[in-house]
Coordinates of C-alpha atoms and ligand atoms in Angstrom, one line a residue:
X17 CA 0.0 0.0 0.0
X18 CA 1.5 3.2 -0.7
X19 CA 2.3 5.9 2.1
X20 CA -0.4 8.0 0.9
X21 CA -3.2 5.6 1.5
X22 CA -1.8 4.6 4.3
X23 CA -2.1 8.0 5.7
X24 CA -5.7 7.9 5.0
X25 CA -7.8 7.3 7.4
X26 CA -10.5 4.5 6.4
X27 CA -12.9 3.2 8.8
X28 CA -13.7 -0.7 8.6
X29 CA -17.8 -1.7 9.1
X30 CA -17.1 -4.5 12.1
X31 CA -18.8 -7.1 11.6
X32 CA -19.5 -7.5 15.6
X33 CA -22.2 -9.9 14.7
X34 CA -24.1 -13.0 12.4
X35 CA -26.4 -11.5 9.8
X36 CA -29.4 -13.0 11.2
X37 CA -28.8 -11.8 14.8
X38 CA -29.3 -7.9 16.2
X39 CA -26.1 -6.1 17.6
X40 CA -27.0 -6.3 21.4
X41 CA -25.3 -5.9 24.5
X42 CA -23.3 -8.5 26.7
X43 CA -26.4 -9.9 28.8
X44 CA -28.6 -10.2 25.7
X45 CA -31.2 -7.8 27.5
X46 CA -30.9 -5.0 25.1
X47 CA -31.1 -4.8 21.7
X48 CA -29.2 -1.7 20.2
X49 CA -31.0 0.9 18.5
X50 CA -28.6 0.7 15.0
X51 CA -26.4 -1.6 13.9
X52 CA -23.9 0.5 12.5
X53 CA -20.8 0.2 14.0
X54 CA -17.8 0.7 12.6
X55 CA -14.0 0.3 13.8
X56 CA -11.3 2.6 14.3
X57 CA -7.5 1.8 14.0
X58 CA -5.9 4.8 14.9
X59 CA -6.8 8.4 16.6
X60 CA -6.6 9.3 13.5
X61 CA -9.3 7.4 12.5
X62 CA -11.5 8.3 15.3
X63 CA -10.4 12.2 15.2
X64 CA -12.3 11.6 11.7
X65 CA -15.3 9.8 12.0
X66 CA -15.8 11.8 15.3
X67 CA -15.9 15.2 13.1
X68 CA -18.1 13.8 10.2
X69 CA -20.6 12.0 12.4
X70 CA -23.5 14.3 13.9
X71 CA -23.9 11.7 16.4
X72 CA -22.2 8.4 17.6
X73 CA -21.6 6.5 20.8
X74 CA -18.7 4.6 21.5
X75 CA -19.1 0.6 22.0
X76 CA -16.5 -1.4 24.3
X77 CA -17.0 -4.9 25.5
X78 CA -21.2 -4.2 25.7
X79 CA -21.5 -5.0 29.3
X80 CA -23.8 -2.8 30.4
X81 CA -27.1 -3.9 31.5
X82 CA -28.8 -0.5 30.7
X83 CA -28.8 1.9 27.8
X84 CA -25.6 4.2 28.7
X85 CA -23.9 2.9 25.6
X86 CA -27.1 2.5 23.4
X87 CA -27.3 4.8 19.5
X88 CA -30.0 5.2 17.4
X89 CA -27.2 6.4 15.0
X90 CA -23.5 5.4 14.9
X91 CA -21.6 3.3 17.2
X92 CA -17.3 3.5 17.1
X93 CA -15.3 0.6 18.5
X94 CA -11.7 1.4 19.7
X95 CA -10.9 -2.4 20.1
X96 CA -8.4 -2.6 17.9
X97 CA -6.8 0.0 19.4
X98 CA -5.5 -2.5 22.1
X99 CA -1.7 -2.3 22.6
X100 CA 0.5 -1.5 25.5
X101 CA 2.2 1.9 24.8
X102 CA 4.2 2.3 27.5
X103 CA 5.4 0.7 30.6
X104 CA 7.1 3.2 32.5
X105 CA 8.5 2.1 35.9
X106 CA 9.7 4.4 37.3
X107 CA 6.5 6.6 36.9
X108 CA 4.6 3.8 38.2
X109 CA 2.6 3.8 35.1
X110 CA 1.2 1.5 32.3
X111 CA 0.2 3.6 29.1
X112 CA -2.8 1.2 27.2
X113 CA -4.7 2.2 24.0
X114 CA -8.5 2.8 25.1
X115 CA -9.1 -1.0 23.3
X116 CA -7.6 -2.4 26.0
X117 CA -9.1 -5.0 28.2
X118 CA -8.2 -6.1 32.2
X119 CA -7.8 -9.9 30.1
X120 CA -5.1 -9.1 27.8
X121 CA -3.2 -6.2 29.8
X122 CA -3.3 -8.2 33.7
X123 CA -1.1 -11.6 32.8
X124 CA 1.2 -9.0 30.8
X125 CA 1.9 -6.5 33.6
X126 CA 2.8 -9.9 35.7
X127 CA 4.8 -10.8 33.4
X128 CA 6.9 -7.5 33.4
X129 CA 6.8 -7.5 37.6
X130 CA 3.7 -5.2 37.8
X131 CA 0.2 -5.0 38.9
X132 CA -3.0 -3.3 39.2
X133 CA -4.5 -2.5 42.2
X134 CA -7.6 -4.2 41.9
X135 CA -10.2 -6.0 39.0
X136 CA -13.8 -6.3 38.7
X137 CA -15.2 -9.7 38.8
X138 CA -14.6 -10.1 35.6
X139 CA -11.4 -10.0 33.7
X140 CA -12.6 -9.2 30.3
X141 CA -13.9 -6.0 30.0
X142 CA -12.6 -2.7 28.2
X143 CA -10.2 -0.6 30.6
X144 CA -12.2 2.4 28.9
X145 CA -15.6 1.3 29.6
X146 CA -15.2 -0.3 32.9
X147 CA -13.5 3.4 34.1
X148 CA -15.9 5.4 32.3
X149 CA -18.7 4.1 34.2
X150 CA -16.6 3.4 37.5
X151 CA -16.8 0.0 37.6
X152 CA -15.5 -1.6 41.0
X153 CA -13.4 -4.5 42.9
X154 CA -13.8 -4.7 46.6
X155 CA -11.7 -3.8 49.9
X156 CA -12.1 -0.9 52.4
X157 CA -9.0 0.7 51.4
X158 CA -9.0 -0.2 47.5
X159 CA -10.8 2.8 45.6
X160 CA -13.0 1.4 42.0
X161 CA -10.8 0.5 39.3
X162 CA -11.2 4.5 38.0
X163 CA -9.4 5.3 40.6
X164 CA -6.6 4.2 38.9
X165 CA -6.7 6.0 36.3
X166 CA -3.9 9.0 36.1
X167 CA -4.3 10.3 32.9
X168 CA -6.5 10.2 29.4
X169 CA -6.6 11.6 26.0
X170 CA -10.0 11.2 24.3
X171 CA -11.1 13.1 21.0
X172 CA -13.8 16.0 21.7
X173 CA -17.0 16.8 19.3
X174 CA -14.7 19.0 17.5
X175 CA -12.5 16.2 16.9
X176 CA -9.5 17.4 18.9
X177 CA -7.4 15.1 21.0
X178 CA -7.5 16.5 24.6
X179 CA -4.8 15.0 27.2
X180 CA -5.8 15.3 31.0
X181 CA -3.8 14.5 34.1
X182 CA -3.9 13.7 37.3
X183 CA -1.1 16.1 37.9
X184 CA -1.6 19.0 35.4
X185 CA -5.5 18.7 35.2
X186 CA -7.1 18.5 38.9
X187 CA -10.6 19.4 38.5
X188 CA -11.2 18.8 34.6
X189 CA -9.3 15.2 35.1
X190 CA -11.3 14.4 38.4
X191 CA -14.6 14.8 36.1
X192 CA -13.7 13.2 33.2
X193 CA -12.6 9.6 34.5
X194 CA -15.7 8.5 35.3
X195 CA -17.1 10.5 32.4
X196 CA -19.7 8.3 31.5
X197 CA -18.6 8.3 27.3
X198 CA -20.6 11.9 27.6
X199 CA -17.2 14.0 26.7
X200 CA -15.6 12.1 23.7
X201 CA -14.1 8.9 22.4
X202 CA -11.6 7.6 24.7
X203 CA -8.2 6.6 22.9
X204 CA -5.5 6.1 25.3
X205 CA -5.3 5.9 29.3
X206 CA -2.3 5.8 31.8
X207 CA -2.8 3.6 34.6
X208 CA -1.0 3.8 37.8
X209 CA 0.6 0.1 38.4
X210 CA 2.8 -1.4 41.5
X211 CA 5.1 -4.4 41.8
X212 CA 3.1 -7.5 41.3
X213 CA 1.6 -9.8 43.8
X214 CA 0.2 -12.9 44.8
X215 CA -3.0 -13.8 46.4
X216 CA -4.9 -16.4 48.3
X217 CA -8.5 -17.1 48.2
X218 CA -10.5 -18.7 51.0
X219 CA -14.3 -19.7 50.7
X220 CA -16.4 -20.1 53.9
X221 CA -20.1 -21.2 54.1
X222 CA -22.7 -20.1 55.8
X223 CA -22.1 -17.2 57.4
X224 CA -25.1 -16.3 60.1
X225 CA -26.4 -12.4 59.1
X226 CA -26.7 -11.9 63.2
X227 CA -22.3 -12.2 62.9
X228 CA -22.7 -9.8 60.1
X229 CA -24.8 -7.3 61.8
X230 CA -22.5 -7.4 64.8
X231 CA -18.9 -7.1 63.5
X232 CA -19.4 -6.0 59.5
X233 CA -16.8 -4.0 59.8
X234 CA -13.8 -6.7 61.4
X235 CA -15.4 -9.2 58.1
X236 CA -14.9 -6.9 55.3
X237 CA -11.4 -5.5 57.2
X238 CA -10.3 -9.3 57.0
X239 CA -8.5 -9.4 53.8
X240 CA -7.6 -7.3 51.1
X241 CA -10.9 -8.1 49.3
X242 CA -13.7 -9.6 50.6
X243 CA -17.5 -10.7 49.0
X244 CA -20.4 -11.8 50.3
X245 CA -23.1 -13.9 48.5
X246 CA -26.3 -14.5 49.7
X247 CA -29.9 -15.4 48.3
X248 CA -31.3 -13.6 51.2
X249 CA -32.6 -17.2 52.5
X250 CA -32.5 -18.6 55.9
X251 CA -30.7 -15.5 57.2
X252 CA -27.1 -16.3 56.2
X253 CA -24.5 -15.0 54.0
X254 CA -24.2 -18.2 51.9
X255 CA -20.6 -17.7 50.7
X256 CA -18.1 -15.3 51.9
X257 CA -15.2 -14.9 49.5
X258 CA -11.3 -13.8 51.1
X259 CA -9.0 -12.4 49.1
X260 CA -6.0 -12.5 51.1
X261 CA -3.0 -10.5 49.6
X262 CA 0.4 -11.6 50.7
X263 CA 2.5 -9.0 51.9
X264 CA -0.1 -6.6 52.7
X265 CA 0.8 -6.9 56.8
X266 CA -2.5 -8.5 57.4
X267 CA -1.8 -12.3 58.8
X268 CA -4.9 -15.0 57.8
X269 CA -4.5 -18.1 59.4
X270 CA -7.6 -19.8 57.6
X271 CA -9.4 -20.9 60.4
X272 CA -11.6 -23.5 59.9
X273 CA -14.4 -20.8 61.5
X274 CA -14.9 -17.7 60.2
X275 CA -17.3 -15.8 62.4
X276 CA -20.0 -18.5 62.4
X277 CA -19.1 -19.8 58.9
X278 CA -17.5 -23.2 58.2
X279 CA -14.4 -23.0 55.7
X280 CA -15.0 -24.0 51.9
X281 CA -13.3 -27.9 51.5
X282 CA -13.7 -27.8 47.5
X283 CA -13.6 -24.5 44.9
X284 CA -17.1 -22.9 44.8
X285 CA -19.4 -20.9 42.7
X286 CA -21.0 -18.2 43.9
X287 CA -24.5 -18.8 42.5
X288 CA -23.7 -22.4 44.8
X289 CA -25.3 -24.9 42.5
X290 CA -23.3 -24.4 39.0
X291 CA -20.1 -25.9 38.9
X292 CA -16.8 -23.4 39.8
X293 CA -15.4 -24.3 36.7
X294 CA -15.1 -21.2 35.4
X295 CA -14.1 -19.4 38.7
X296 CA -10.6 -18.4 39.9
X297 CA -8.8 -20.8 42.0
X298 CA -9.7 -21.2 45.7
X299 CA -8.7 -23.1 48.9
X300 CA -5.8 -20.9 49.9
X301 CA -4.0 -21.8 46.9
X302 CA -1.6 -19.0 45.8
X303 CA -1.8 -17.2 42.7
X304 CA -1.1 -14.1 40.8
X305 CA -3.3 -11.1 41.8
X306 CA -5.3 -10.8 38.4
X307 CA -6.1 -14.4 38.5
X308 CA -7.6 -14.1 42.3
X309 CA -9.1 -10.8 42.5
X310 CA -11.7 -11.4 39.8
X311 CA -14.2 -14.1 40.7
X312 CA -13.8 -15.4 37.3
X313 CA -11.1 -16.9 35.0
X314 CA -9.8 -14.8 32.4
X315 CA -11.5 -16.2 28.5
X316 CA -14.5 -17.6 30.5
X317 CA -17.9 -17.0 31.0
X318 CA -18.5 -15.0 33.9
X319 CA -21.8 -15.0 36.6
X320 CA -24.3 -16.7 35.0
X321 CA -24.8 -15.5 31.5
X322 CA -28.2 -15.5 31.2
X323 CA -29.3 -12.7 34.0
X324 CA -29.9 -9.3 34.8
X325 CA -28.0 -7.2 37.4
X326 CA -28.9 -4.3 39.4
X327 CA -26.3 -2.8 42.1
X328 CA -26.8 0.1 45.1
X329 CA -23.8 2.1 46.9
X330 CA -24.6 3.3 50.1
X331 CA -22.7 4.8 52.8
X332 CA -20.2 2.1 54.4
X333 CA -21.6 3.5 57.7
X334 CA -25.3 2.7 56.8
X335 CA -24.1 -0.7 55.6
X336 CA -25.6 -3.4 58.4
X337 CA -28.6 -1.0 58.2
X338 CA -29.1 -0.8 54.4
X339 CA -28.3 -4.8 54.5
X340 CA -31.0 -5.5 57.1
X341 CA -33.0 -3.4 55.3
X342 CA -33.0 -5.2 52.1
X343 CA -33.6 -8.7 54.4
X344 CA -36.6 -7.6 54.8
X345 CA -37.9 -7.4 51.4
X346 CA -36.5 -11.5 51.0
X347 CA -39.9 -12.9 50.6
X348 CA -40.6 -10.5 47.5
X349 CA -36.5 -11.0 46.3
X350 CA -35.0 -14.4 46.7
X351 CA -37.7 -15.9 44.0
X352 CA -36.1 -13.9 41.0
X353 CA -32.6 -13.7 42.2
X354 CA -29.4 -15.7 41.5
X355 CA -26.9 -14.0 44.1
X356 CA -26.4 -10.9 45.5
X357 CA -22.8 -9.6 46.1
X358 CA -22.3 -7.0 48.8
X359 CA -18.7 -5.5 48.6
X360 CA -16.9 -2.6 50.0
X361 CA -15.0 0.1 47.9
X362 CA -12.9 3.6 49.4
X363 CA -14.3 6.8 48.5
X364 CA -13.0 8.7 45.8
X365 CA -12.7 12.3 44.2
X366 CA -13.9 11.5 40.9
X367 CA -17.3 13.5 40.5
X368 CA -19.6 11.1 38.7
X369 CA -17.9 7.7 41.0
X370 CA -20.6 6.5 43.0
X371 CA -18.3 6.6 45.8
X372 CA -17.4 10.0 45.4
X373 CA -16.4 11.4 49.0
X374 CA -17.7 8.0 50.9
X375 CA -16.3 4.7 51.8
X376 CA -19.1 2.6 50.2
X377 CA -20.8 -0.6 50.5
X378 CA -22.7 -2.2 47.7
X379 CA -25.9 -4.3 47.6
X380 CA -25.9 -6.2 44.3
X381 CA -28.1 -8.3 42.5
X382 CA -27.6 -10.9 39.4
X383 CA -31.6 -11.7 38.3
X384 CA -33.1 -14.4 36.5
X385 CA -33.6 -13.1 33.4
X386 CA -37.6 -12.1 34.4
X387 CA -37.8 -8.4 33.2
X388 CA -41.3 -7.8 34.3
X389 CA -40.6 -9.0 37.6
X390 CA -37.2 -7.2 37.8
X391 CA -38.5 -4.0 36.8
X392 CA -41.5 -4.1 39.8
X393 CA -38.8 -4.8 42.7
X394 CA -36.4 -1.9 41.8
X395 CA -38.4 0.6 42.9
X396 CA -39.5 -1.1 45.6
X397 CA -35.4 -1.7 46.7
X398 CA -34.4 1.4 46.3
X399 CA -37.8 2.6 48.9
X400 CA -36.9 0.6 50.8
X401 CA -33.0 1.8 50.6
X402 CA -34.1 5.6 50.5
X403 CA -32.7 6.5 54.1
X404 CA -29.6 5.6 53.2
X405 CA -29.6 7.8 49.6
X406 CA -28.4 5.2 47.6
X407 CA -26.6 6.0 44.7
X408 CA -27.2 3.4 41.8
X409 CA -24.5 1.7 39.4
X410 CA -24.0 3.4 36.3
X411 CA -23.7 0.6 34.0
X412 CA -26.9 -1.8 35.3
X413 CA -30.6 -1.4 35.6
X414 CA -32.4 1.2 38.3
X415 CA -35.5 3.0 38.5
X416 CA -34.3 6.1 40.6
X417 CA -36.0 9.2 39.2
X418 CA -33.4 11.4 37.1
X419 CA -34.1 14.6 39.3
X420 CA -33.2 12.1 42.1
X421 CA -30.6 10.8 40.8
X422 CA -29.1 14.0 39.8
X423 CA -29.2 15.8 43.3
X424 CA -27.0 12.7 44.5
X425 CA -24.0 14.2 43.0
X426 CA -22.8 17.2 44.3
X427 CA -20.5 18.0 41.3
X428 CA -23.4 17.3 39.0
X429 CA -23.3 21.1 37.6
X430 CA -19.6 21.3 36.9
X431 CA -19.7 18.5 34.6
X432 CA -22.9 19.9 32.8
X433 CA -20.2 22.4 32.4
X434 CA -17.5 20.1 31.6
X435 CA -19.6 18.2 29.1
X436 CA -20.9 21.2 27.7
X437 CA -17.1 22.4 26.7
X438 CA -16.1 19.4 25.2
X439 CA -19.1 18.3 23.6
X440 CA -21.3 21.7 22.6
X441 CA -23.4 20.4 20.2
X442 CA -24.5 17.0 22.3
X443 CA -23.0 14.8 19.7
X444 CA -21.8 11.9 22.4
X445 CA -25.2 12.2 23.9
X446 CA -27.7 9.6 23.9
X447 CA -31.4 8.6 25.3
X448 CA -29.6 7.5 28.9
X449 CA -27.6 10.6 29.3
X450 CA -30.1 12.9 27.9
X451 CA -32.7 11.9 30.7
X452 CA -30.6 11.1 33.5
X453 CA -27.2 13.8 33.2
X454 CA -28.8 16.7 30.8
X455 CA -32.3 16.6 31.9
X456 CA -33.4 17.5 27.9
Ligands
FAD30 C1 -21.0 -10.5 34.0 C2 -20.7 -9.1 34.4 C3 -20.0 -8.9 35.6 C4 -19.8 -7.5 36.0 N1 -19.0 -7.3 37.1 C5 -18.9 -6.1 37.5 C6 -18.1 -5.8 38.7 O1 -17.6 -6.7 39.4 N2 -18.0 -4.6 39.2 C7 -18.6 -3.5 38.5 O2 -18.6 -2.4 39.0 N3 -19.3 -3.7 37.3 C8 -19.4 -5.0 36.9 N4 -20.0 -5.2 35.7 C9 -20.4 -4.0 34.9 C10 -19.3 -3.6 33.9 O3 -18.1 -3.4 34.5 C11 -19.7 -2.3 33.2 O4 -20.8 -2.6 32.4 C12 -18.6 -1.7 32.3 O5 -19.0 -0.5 31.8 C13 -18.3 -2.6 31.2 O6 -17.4 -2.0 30.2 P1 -17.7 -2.3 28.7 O7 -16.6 -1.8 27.9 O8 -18.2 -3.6 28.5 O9 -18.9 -1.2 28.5 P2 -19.9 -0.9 27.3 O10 -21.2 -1.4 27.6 O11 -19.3 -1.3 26.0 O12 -19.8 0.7 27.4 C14 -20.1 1.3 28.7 C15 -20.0 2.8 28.6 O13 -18.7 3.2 28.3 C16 -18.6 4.0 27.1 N5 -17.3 3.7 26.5 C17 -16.8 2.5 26.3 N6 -15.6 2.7 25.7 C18 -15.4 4.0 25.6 C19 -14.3 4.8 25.0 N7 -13.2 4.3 24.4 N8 -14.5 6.2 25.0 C20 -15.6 6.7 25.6 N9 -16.6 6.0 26.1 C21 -16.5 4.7 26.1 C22 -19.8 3.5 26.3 O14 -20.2 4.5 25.4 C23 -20.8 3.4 27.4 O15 -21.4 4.6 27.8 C24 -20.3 -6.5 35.2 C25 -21.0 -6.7 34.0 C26 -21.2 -8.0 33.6 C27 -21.9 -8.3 32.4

């Protein structure tokens, strides 16, 4: 090919899916609104299509459960764009094209010595769209995986490539990480990394919710990062997951109690009747952080596949309340749930983070997949979770009113303002961000 076609920039129509299927998220839930979706290569690229499209949204690994990603026009993938740029260690950094997943980059960084400082529960999601929407691990002291984030370029409405910093950028950087794909198309982010680890995962069975209620805080202090299941049944946490990091100072002598709970004696799943088959290794056996910290093994199929999911922060200091709360509303919840996870998360300065200036705790739950019955208990969870103003995940399903929802985020007006400078026209917004961020 010769230089000057090369230079060119030529978007590719992906073909993301068969002919006789509709392009549709993750879960299988939602159905996009268009089917074009076209691929990008290079900035480039995206610095092109961006300034010829009147509207677009960008796609990553289509995990969300809601519309937040969703276009009745254009979609842009940046998965191609998927290489390590730089690895720089003495900054403590990790440079990634926005294409990047946790899957690819995690057993690389080992490989060099490094680490992140957490994961998700699932390895195999875009870096870009898991920090845009501030997707989270667990630990009291381990802020959501945006947290991790030091600096970003993304391309504006204009097309322009805009670099932002943790160090040069303060306030514009704190309220574009979790910027909810409302500024521009991500293209590159620098993560902060630290020498690698290994970790040990115990399960225990059982737990009673009275031990819970009485020492929530000693449980989830226990490790580096802890999960509870539970179906909400019997009044027991049914699986309580330790992620014990070595090194970390914190000594975990694997009882064979854990505050009322018996210890695992084979690898478990936490939805307790499929098969842990796909899940990360357990039993106290050691292992590299990225293949501990997520519940799930890297190129499998995480949770259960088939499922909704629906997710609540609250205050960490409401958490025994909010959790007792929700035990109340079993009889109604149990019936159309597979699990729910409660985990804890540090607060943050990122405006749009859900645990923006509060250690959090989170009530989540994986649903059959029974819409109609799913979409009658949210409202009546988050009632029922009212006191404790809980603020909802970004990326799954809620019914929280956008006026409500709004008012829970005190920077709420200075990223109108942000948004509005980097995207004037609205061409990054869509039906989701339109009703719940712009209120038009
Ligand atoms: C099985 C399963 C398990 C999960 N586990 C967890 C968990 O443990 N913790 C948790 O917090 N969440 C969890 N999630 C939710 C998940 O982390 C979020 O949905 C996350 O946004 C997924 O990223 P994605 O790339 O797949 O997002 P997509 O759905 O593709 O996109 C999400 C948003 O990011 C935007 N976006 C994506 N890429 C870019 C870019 N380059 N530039 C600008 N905007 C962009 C999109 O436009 C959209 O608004 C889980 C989801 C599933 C299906």
């Amino acid at each position: 090919m010769c230089a000057a076609a090369m230079a060119q920039p030529i978007l590719w129509p992906l073909q993301a899916r068969n002919l006789d299927t509709k392009l549709r998220n993750w879960a299988g839930n939602l159905d996009f609104s268009t089917d074009r979706l076209y691929s990008a290569q290079s900035v480039d690229q995206v610095r092109d299509y961006v300034t010829k499209q009147e509207k677009l949204k960008v796609l990553g690994t289509r995990h969300c459960f809601n519309n937040i990603a969703d276009s009745k026009h254009a979609f842009l993938s940046v998965m191609s764009m998927n290489d390590v740029i730089v690895l720089d260690p003495r900054a403590g950094t990790v440079i990634v094209g926005a294409g990047m997943t946790y899957g690819k980059l995690s057993p690389w960084l080992h490989s060099k010595g490094f680490a992140l400082h957490n994961l998700a529960s699932l390895p195999d999601i875009s870096i870009a769209g898991a920090c845009t929407t501030a997707t989270h691990g667990s630990g009291v002291k381990n802020g959501n995986l945006s947290t991790a984030v030091s600096a970003l370029e993304f391309v504006n409405a204009n097309g322009d490539l805009i670099p932002l910093s943790r160090a040069q950028n303060g306030d514009a950087f704190q309220g574009a990480v979790v910027g909810l794909g409302a500024l521009g198309v991500i293209t590159k982010l620098t993560l902060d990394i630290e020498p690698t680890y290994m970790v040990r995962q115990f399960v225990y069975e059982n737990m009673p919710l009275s031990e819970l209620k009485n020492h929530f805080d000693e449980i989830e202090s226990a490790a580096y990062s802890v999960s509870l299941f539970t179906d909400w049944q019997n009044r027991r946490i049914s699986e309580v997951w330790l992620k014990v990091r070595d090194g970390d100072g914190k000594r975990f002598d694997a009882p064979a109690e854990f505050f009322g709970a018996k210890r695992a004696t084979r690898n478990m799943h936490p939805i307790a009747s499929l098969s842990a088959v796909n899940c990360t290794e357990q039993m106290g056996v050691p292992g590299p952080w990225y293949d501990r910290l997520p519940h799930f093994r890297i190129g499998f199929t995480p949770s259960a596949g088939k499922e909704l999911q629906t997710e609540y922060f609250v205050a960490r200091k409401n958490a025994v309340d909010a959790i007792q709360a929700v035990e109340q509303l079993h009889e109604q919840v149990s019936p159309h749930l597979l699990i729910t996870e409660i985990r804890t998360i540090a607060a943050d300065k990122l405006w749009l983070s859900p645990c923006y200036g509060q250690d959090s705790v989170t009530i989540h739950f994986t649903w059959k997949p029974e819409w109609p019955a799913v979409s009658a208990l949210m409202p009546v969870i988050e009632r029922q979770l009212a006191p404790f103003n809980p603020r909802p995940h970004w990326a799954k399903l809620f019914t929280v009113p956008p006026e409500e929802l709004r008012a829970k985020y005190v920077k709420m007006r200075e990223f109108l303002e942000l948004a509005q400078k980097f995207d004037p026209p609205g061409k990054f917004r869509n039906e989701f961000l339109n009703k719940y961020i712009f209120d038009t």
